[in-house]
Amino acid sequence: NAGVTQTPKFQVLKTGQSMTLQCAQDMNHEYMSWYRQDPGMGLRLIHYSVGAGITDQGEVPNGYNVSRSTTEDFPLRLLSAAPSQTSVYFCASGLAGGTGELFFGEGSRLTVL
Amino acid sequence: TQLLEQSPQFLSIQEGENLTVYCNSSSVFSSLQWYRQEPGEGPVLLVTVVTGGEVKKLKRLTFQFGDARKDSSLHITAAQPGDTGLYLCAGEDDKIIFGKGTRLHILP
C-alpha cells in the first residue's frame, strides 16, 4: 500500500530558485494538507484542501502556492526560495468531516542556501 | 487565531514512572487527536477524541477530552523506554492544526 507519497525526499536550493514538492495519495481522501516542521515548532499548516478544485490558506502560507486539480495530487510550489523556508515538509491526507485521522508522507527535507 | 498549547515542552523521566502531558486551547474543536512521531518519520495517530469528557485508553496510555472540548491530556502509566518520542496534539474544525509537541524521553 503506497499511502501518501512525497517527492523529493531531499532538496538543496539556492535563494531565489523555485521548485515543486510533489504529494500523491491513493486512498481517495478528500482532505489534503501541507505542513512544515522546524525545531521546537511542531507542525505548522501551510495550505490545505477539502477537495479537488478547493484550496485554502493555513497558518503560514506566505511564499507557497498550491493547487488541487485531482483528488490524488496536491503539489506545493515555492515561488522564490528563501533561507527561512529551510525546513522539513510533510504532506498529509485524510477523510473530511471530523474523523481527524491524518496519514502522513515520509517528509521532504529542504535546504535553501 | 487558533492555538494549541502543549506542556511540558520536554520531559525526561525514569522507566516505571507515570506522567501526564497537556494540550490546551482557547478554541473549541470538533475533535482532537494525539499523534506520536519518531525521528525521520511522519506522525502516526494514537487516538481521536470527539465528545466532551470522553476518556479513551490504549494499553498504558489514557487520553481525556475536556468537557468544553478545548483541552486534552495524555497520561502514561509505568513509562517504558519504547514510549520515547515526540507527542503532538492536533485540533480539527475545517482544518487540522497542531501544537508544538512534547518531547518525551524515558530513561532505562
PDB file of C-alpha atoms in Angstrom:
ATOM      1  CA  ASN A   1       0.000   0.000   0.000  1.00  0.00           C
ATOM      2  CA  ALA A   2       1.548   3.300  -1.133  1.00  0.00           C
ATOM      3  CA  GLY A   3      -0.486   5.648   1.125  1.00  0.00           C
ATOM      4  CA  VAL A   4       0.939   9.173   0.872  1.00  0.00           C
ATOM      5  CA  THR A   5       3.979   9.588  -1.364  1.00  0.00           C
ATOM      6  CA  GLN A   6       6.173  12.688  -1.273  1.00  0.00           C
ATOM      7  CA  THR A   7       8.977  13.559  -3.643  1.00  0.00           C
ATOM      8  CA  PRO A   8      11.763  14.523  -3.466  1.00  0.00           C
ATOM      9  CA  LYS A   9      12.939  13.364  -0.039  1.00  0.00           C
ATOM     10  CA  PHE A  10      15.867  15.787  -0.034  1.00  0.00           C
ATOM     11  CA  GLN A  11      16.473  19.006  -1.971  1.00  0.00           C
ATOM     12  CA  VAL A  12      19.008  21.817  -1.826  1.00  0.00           C
ATOM     13  CA  LEU A  13      18.085  25.119  -3.428  1.00  0.00           C
ATOM     14  CA  LYS A  14      19.747  28.475  -3.839  1.00  0.00           C
ATOM     15  CA  THR A  15      17.966  31.620  -2.714  1.00  0.00           C
ATOM     16  CA  GLY A  16      15.543  32.767  -5.399  1.00  0.00           C
ATOM     17  CA  GLN A  17      15.118  29.400  -7.097  1.00  0.00           C
ATOM     18  CA  SER A  18      11.679  27.849  -7.452  1.00  0.00           C
ATOM     19  CA  MET A  19      10.638  24.258  -7.024  1.00  0.00           C
ATOM     20  CA  THR A  20       7.653  21.990  -6.510  1.00  0.00           C
ATOM     21  CA  LEU A  21       7.229  19.380  -3.810  1.00  0.00           C
ATOM     22  CA  GLN A  22       5.007  16.597  -5.063  1.00  0.00           C
ATOM     23  CA  CYS A  23       2.409  14.776  -2.975  1.00  0.00           C
ATOM     24  CA  ALA A  24       0.167  11.939  -4.097  1.00  0.00           C
ATOM     25  CA  GLN A  25      -2.235   9.726  -2.169  1.00  0.00           C
ATOM     26  CA  ASP A  26      -4.055   6.584  -3.285  1.00  0.00           C
ATOM     27  CA  MET A  27      -6.663   6.376  -0.516  1.00  0.00           C
ATOM     28  CA  ASN A  28      -9.305   8.562  -2.197  1.00  0.00           C
ATOM     29  CA  HIS A  29      -9.078  11.084   0.639  1.00  0.00           C
ATOM     30  CA  GLU A  30     -10.842  14.394   0.194  1.00  0.00           C
ATOM     31  CA  TYR A  31      -8.702  16.307   2.689  1.00  0.00           C
ATOM     32  CA  MET A  32      -5.043  17.029   1.940  1.00  0.00           C
ATOM     33  CA  SER A  33      -2.639  19.396   3.626  1.00  0.00           C
ATOM     34  CA  TRP A  34       0.948  20.579   3.760  1.00  0.00           C
ATOM     35  CA  TYR A  35       2.861  21.250   6.983  1.00  0.00           C
ATOM     36  CA  ARG A  36       6.338  22.438   7.742  1.00  0.00           C
ATOM     37  CA  GLN A  37       8.217  21.251  10.806  1.00  0.00           C
ATOM     38  CA  ASP A  38      11.000  23.284  12.371  1.00  0.00           C
ATOM     39  CA  PRO A  39      12.852  22.503  15.605  1.00  0.00           C
ATOM     40  CA  GLY A  40      10.679  23.338  18.612  1.00  0.00           C
ATOM     41  CA  MET A  41       7.761  24.481  16.432  1.00  0.00           C
ATOM     42  CA  GLY A  42       5.691  21.353  15.955  1.00  0.00           C
ATOM     43  CA  LEU A  43       3.826  21.142  12.654  1.00  0.00           C
ATOM     44  CA  ARG A  44       2.596  24.390  11.126  1.00  0.00           C
ATOM     45  CA  LEU A  45      -0.123  24.284   8.497  1.00  0.00           C
ATOM     46  CA  ILE A  46       0.828  25.908   5.178  1.00  0.00           C
ATOM     47  CA  HIS A  47      -2.149  25.174   2.909  1.00  0.00           C
ATOM     48  CA  TYR A  48      -4.959  22.671   2.879  1.00  0.00           C
ATOM     49  CA  SER A  49      -7.650  21.377   0.554  1.00  0.00           C
ATOM     50  CA  VAL A  50     -11.020  19.798   1.296  1.00  0.00           C
ATOM     51  CA  GLY A  51     -11.482  18.502  -2.240  1.00  0.00           C
ATOM     52  CA  ALA A  52     -10.462  18.836  -5.873  1.00  0.00           C
ATOM     53  CA  GLY A  53     -10.585  22.448  -7.012  1.00  0.00           C
ATOM     54  CA  ILE A  54     -10.681  23.822  -3.440  1.00  0.00           C
ATOM     55  CA  THR A  55      -7.674  25.161  -1.536  1.00  0.00           C
ATOM     56  CA  ASP A  56      -7.281  27.445   1.447  1.00  0.00           C
ATOM     57  CA  GLN A  57      -4.525  29.068   3.457  1.00  0.00           C
ATOM     58  CA  GLY A  58      -3.258  27.697   6.713  1.00  0.00           C
ATOM     59  CA  GLU A  59      -1.132  29.320   9.418  1.00  0.00           C
ATOM     60  CA  VAL A  60       1.990  30.096   7.368  1.00  0.00           C
ATOM     61  CA  PRO A  61       1.020  30.392   3.661  1.00  0.00           C
ATOM     62  CA  ASN A  62       3.337  33.196   2.517  1.00  0.00           C
ATOM     63  CA  GLY A  63       5.837  32.142  -0.158  1.00  0.00           C
ATOM     64  CA  TYR A  64       3.945  28.981  -1.070  1.00  0.00           C
ATOM     65  CA  ASN A  65       1.310  28.127  -3.679  1.00  0.00           C
ATOM     66  CA  VAL A  66      -0.824  25.024  -4.041  1.00  0.00           C
ATOM     67  CA  SER A  67      -3.349  23.611  -6.479  1.00  0.00           C
ATOM     68  CA  ARG A  68      -5.689  20.628  -6.353  1.00  0.00           C
ATOM     69  CA  SER A  69      -6.692  19.589  -9.855  1.00  0.00           C
ATOM     70  CA  THR A  70      -7.298  15.946  -8.890  1.00  0.00           C
ATOM     71  CA  THR A  71      -8.264  14.132  -5.706  1.00  0.00           C
ATOM     72  CA  GLU A  72      -4.925  12.284  -5.689  1.00  0.00           C
ATOM     73  CA  ASP A  73      -2.390  15.095  -6.099  1.00  0.00           C
ATOM     74  CA  PHE A  74      -1.577  18.194  -4.040  1.00  0.00           C
ATOM     75  CA  PRO A  75       1.710  19.827  -5.121  1.00  0.00           C
ATOM     76  CA  LEU A  76       3.354  22.587  -3.078  1.00  0.00           C
ATOM     77  CA  ARG A  77       5.229  25.279  -5.024  1.00  0.00           C
ATOM     78  CA  LEU A  78       7.940  27.513  -3.640  1.00  0.00           C
ATOM     79  CA  LEU A  79       7.951  30.556  -5.872  1.00  0.00           C
ATOM     80  CA  SER A  80      11.253  32.174  -4.857  1.00  0.00           C
ATOM     81  CA  ALA A  81      13.014  30.164  -2.179  1.00  0.00           C
ATOM     82  CA  ALA A  82      14.372  31.917   0.903  1.00  0.00           C
ATOM     83  CA  PRO A  83      16.628  30.594   3.689  1.00  0.00           C
ATOM     84  CA  SER A  84      13.650  30.919   6.067  1.00  0.00           C
ATOM     85  CA  GLN A  85      11.972  28.149   4.085  1.00  0.00           C
ATOM     86  CA  THR A  86      14.625  25.631   5.110  1.00  0.00           C
ATOM     87  CA  SER A  87      12.547  23.004   6.854  1.00  0.00           C
ATOM     88  CA  VAL A  88      11.088  19.526   6.739  1.00  0.00           C
ATOM     89  CA  TYR A  89       7.831  19.463   4.814  1.00  0.00           C
ATOM     90  CA  PHE A  90       5.092  16.913   5.391  1.00  0.00           C
ATOM     91  CA  CYS A  91       2.106  16.187   3.203  1.00  0.00           C
ATOM     92  CA  ALA A  92      -0.907  14.543   4.822  1.00  0.00           C
ATOM     93  CA  SER A  93      -4.303  13.285   3.725  1.00  0.00           C
ATOM     94  CA  GLY A  94      -7.459  12.206   5.492  1.00  0.00           C
ATOM     95  CA  LEU A  95     -11.201  11.861   5.332  1.00  0.00           C
ATOM     96  CA  ALA A  96     -13.014  15.192   5.548  1.00  0.00           C
ATOM     97  CA  GLY A  97     -15.717  15.732   8.110  1.00  0.00           C
ATOM     98  CA  GLY A  98     -14.378  15.230  11.586  1.00  0.00           C
ATOM     99  CA  THR A  99     -12.755  11.819  11.794  1.00  0.00           C
ATOM    100  CA  GLY A 100      -9.486  13.619  12.354  1.00  0.00           C
ATOM    101  CA  GLU A 101      -7.036  10.950  11.297  1.00  0.00           C
ATOM    102  CA  LEU A 102      -4.299  12.180   9.016  1.00  0.00           C
ATOM    103  CA  PHE A 103      -1.959   9.901   7.112  1.00  0.00           C
ATOM    104  CA  PHE A 104       1.461  11.433   6.560  1.00  0.00           C
ATOM    105  CA  GLY A 105       4.126  11.073   3.945  1.00  0.00           C
ATOM    106  CA  GLU A 106       7.731  10.460   4.948  1.00  0.00           C
ATOM    107  CA  GLY A 107       8.683  14.103   4.653  1.00  0.00           C
ATOM    108  CA  SER A 108      10.834  16.216   2.337  1.00  0.00           C
ATOM    109  CA  ARG A 109      13.905  17.915   3.781  1.00  0.00           C
ATOM    110  CA  LEU A 110      14.550  21.213   2.019  1.00  0.00           C
ATOM    111  CA  THR A 111      17.650  23.346   2.478  1.00  0.00           C
ATOM    112  CA  VAL A 112      17.799  26.837   0.981  1.00  0.00           C
ATOM    113  CA  LEU A 113      21.279  28.333   0.787  1.00  0.00           C
TER     114      LEU A 113
ATOM    115  CA  THR B   1      -6.133  32.696  15.581  1.00  0.00           C
ATOM    116  CA  GLN B   2      -6.427  29.198  16.970  1.00  0.00           C
ATOM    117  CA  LEU B   3      -3.575  27.957  19.105  1.00  0.00           C
ATOM    118  CA  LEU B   4      -2.865  24.663  20.777  1.00  0.00           C
ATOM    119  CA  GLU B   5      -0.508  24.947  23.730  1.00  0.00           C
ATOM    120  CA  GLN B   6       1.263  21.789  24.829  1.00  0.00           C
ATOM    121  CA  SER B   7       3.045  21.336  28.125  1.00  0.00           C
ATOM    122  CA  PRO B   8       5.596  20.444  29.141  1.00  0.00           C
ATOM    123  CA  GLN B   9       7.762  21.004  26.081  1.00  0.00           C
ATOM    124  CA  PHE B  10      10.324  18.466  27.273  1.00  0.00           C
ATOM    125  CA  LEU B  11      10.041  15.653  29.798  1.00  0.00           C
ATOM    126  CA  SER B  12      12.703  13.182  30.866  1.00  0.00           C
ATOM    127  CA  ILE B  13      11.737  10.575  33.453  1.00  0.00           C
ATOM    128  CA  GLN B  14      12.818   7.169  34.691  1.00  0.00           C
ATOM    129  CA  GLU B  15      11.319   3.937  33.422  1.00  0.00           C
ATOM    130  CA  GLY B  16       8.339   2.901  35.527  1.00  0.00           C
ATOM    131  CA  GLU B  17       7.202   6.418  36.446  1.00  0.00           C
ATOM    132  CA  ASN B  18       3.851   7.909  35.484  1.00  0.00           C
ATOM    133  CA  LEU B  19       3.452  11.136  33.529  1.00  0.00           C
ATOM    134  CA  THR B  20       0.827  13.461  32.119  1.00  0.00           C
ATOM    135  CA  VAL B  21       1.134  15.868  29.221  1.00  0.00           C
ATOM    136  CA  TYR B  22      -1.379  18.569  28.435  1.00  0.00           C
ATOM    137  CA  CYS B  23      -2.887  20.212  25.365  1.00  0.00           C
ATOM    138  CA  ASN B  24      -4.827  23.432  25.922  1.00  0.00           C
ATOM    139  CA  SER B  25      -6.642  25.893  23.671  1.00  0.00           C
ATOM    140  CA  SER B  26      -8.996  28.841  23.893  1.00  0.00           C
ATOM    141  CA  SER B  27     -10.880  27.439  20.881  1.00  0.00           C
ATOM    142  CA  VAL B  28     -13.458  24.685  20.654  1.00  0.00           C
ATOM    143  CA  PHE B  29     -12.650  21.855  18.287  1.00  0.00           C
ATOM    144  CA  SER B  30     -14.933  19.266  16.732  1.00  0.00           C
ATOM    145  CA  SER B  31     -12.343  16.633  17.575  1.00  0.00           C
ATOM    146  CA  LEU B  32      -8.869  16.402  18.990  1.00  0.00           C
ATOM    147  CA  GLN B  33      -6.165  13.907  18.121  1.00  0.00           C
ATOM    148  CA  TRP B  34      -2.919  12.730  19.653  1.00  0.00           C
ATOM    149  CA  TYR B  35      -0.057  11.669  17.397  1.00  0.00           C
ATOM    150  CA  ARG B  36       3.358  10.217  18.073  1.00  0.00           C
ATOM    151  CA  GLN B  37       6.344  10.963  15.848  1.00  0.00           C
ATOM    152  CA  GLU B  38       9.616   9.082  15.600  1.00  0.00           C
ATOM    153  CA  PRO B  39      12.776  10.730  14.195  1.00  0.00           C
ATOM    154  CA  GLY B  40      12.796  10.848  10.392  1.00  0.00           C
ATOM    155  CA  GLU B  41       9.164   9.802  10.072  1.00  0.00           C
ATOM    156  CA  GLY B  42       5.762  11.414   9.812  1.00  0.00           C
ATOM    157  CA  PRO B  43       3.415  11.483  12.812  1.00  0.00           C
ATOM    158  CA  VAL B  44       1.200   8.463  13.445  1.00  0.00           C
ATOM    159  CA  LEU B  45      -2.239   8.724  15.007  1.00  0.00           C
ATOM    160  CA  LEU B  46      -2.678   7.351  18.529  1.00  0.00           C
ATOM    161  CA  VAL B  47      -6.267   8.350  19.262  1.00  0.00           C
ATOM    162  CA  THR B  48      -9.116  10.691  18.326  1.00  0.00           C
ATOM    163  CA  VAL B  49     -11.472  12.100  20.950  1.00  0.00           C
ATOM    164  CA  VAL B  50     -14.728  13.683  19.891  1.00  0.00           C
ATOM    165  CA  THR B  51     -17.120  14.020  22.827  1.00  0.00           C
ATOM    166  CA  GLY B  52     -16.573  16.428  25.725  1.00  0.00           C
ATOM    167  CA  GLY B  53     -15.500  14.465  28.806  1.00  0.00           C
ATOM    168  CA  GLU B  54     -14.541  11.438  26.736  1.00  0.00           C
ATOM    169  CA  VAL B  55     -11.847   9.108  28.079  1.00  0.00           C
ATOM    170  CA  LYS B  56     -10.056   6.585  25.884  1.00  0.00           C
ATOM    171  CA  LYS B  57      -7.478   4.011  26.896  1.00  0.00           C
ATOM    172  CA  LEU B  58      -4.815   2.494  24.711  1.00  0.00           C
ATOM    173  CA  LYS B  59      -2.898  -0.044  26.819  1.00  0.00           C
ATOM    174  CA  ARG B  60      -0.896   2.126  29.277  1.00  0.00           C
ATOM    175  CA  LEU B  61      -1.994   5.404  27.646  1.00  0.00           C
ATOM    176  CA  THR B  62      -5.122   7.237  28.816  1.00  0.00           C
ATOM    177  CA  PHE B  63      -6.498  10.163  26.821  1.00  0.00           C
ATOM    178  CA  GLN B  64      -9.080  12.613  28.112  1.00  0.00           C
ATOM    179  CA  PHE B  65     -11.015  15.335  26.280  1.00  0.00           C
ATOM    180  CA  GLY B  66     -12.148  18.279  28.369  1.00  0.00           C
ATOM    181  CA  ASP B  67     -15.840  18.874  28.953  1.00  0.00           C
ATOM    182  CA  ALA B  68     -15.733  22.086  26.895  1.00  0.00           C
ATOM    183  CA  ARG B  69     -13.763  20.385  24.076  1.00  0.00           C
ATOM    184  CA  LYS B  70     -10.928  22.899  24.384  1.00  0.00           C
ATOM    185  CA  ASP B  71      -8.289  20.810  26.104  1.00  0.00           C
ATOM    186  CA  SER B  72      -6.970  17.296  26.438  1.00  0.00           C
ATOM    187  CA  SER B  73      -4.483  15.269  28.416  1.00  0.00           C
ATOM    188  CA  LEU B  74      -2.395  12.181  27.820  1.00  0.00           C
ATOM    189  CA  HIS B  75      -1.434  10.079  30.819  1.00  0.00           C
ATOM    190  CA  ILE B  76       1.144   7.299  30.557  1.00  0.00           C
ATOM    191  CA  THR B  77       1.311   4.707  33.315  1.00  0.00           C
ATOM    192  CA  ALA B  78       4.580   2.924  34.056  1.00  0.00           C
ATOM    193  CA  ALA B  79       6.524   4.575  31.224  1.00  0.00           C
ATOM    194  CA  GLN B  80       8.864   2.398  29.176  1.00  0.00           C
ATOM    195  CA  PRO B  81      11.870   3.345  27.004  1.00  0.00           C
ATOM    196  CA  GLY B  82       9.729   2.460  23.956  1.00  0.00           C
ATOM    197  CA  ASP B  83       7.449   5.383  24.822  1.00  0.00           C
ATOM    198  CA  THR B  84      10.245   7.816  23.938  1.00  0.00           C
ATOM    199  CA  GLY B  85       9.234  10.173  21.138  1.00  0.00           C
ATOM    200  CA  LEU B  86       7.512  13.409  20.188  1.00  0.00           C
ATOM    201  CA  TYR B  87       3.843  13.572  21.176  1.00  0.00           C
ATOM    202  CA  LEU B  88       1.684  16.024  19.231  1.00  0.00           C
ATOM    203  CA  CYS B  89      -1.884  17.074  19.798  1.00  0.00           C
ATOM    204  CA  ALA B  90      -3.999  18.295  16.898  1.00  0.00           C
ATOM    205  CA  GLY B  91      -7.351  20.039  16.800  1.00  0.00           C
ATOM    206  CA  GLU B  92      -9.850  19.872  13.986  1.00  0.00           C
ATOM    207  CA  ASP B  93     -12.548  22.158  12.711  1.00  0.00           C
ATOM    208  CA  ASP B  94     -12.479  22.816   8.951  1.00  0.00           C
ATOM    209  CA  LYS B  95      -8.705  22.225   9.066  1.00  0.00           C
ATOM    210  CA  ILE B  96      -6.316  20.396  11.352  1.00  0.00           C
ATOM    211  CA  ILE B  97      -3.705  22.319  13.335  1.00  0.00           C
ATOM    212  CA  PHE B  98      -1.028  21.032  15.661  1.00  0.00           C
ATOM    213  CA  GLY B  99       0.570  22.037  18.911  1.00  0.00           C
ATOM    214  CA  LYS B 100       4.346  22.341  19.262  1.00  0.00           C
ATOM    215  CA  GLY B 101       4.638  18.908  20.839  1.00  0.00           C
ATOM    216  CA  THR B 102       6.047  17.329  23.985  1.00  0.00           C
ATOM    217  CA  ARG B 103       9.374  15.583  23.561  1.00  0.00           C
ATOM    218  CA  LEU B 104       9.377  12.636  25.939  1.00  0.00           C
ATOM    219  CA  HIS B 105      12.498  10.695  26.929  1.00  0.00           C
ATOM    220  CA  ILE B 106      12.215   7.625  29.125  1.00  0.00           C
ATOM    221  CA  LEU B 107      15.444   6.611  30.802  1.00  0.00           C
ATOM    222  CA  PRO B 108      16.059   2.876  31.341  1.00  0.00           C
TER     223      PRO B 108
END
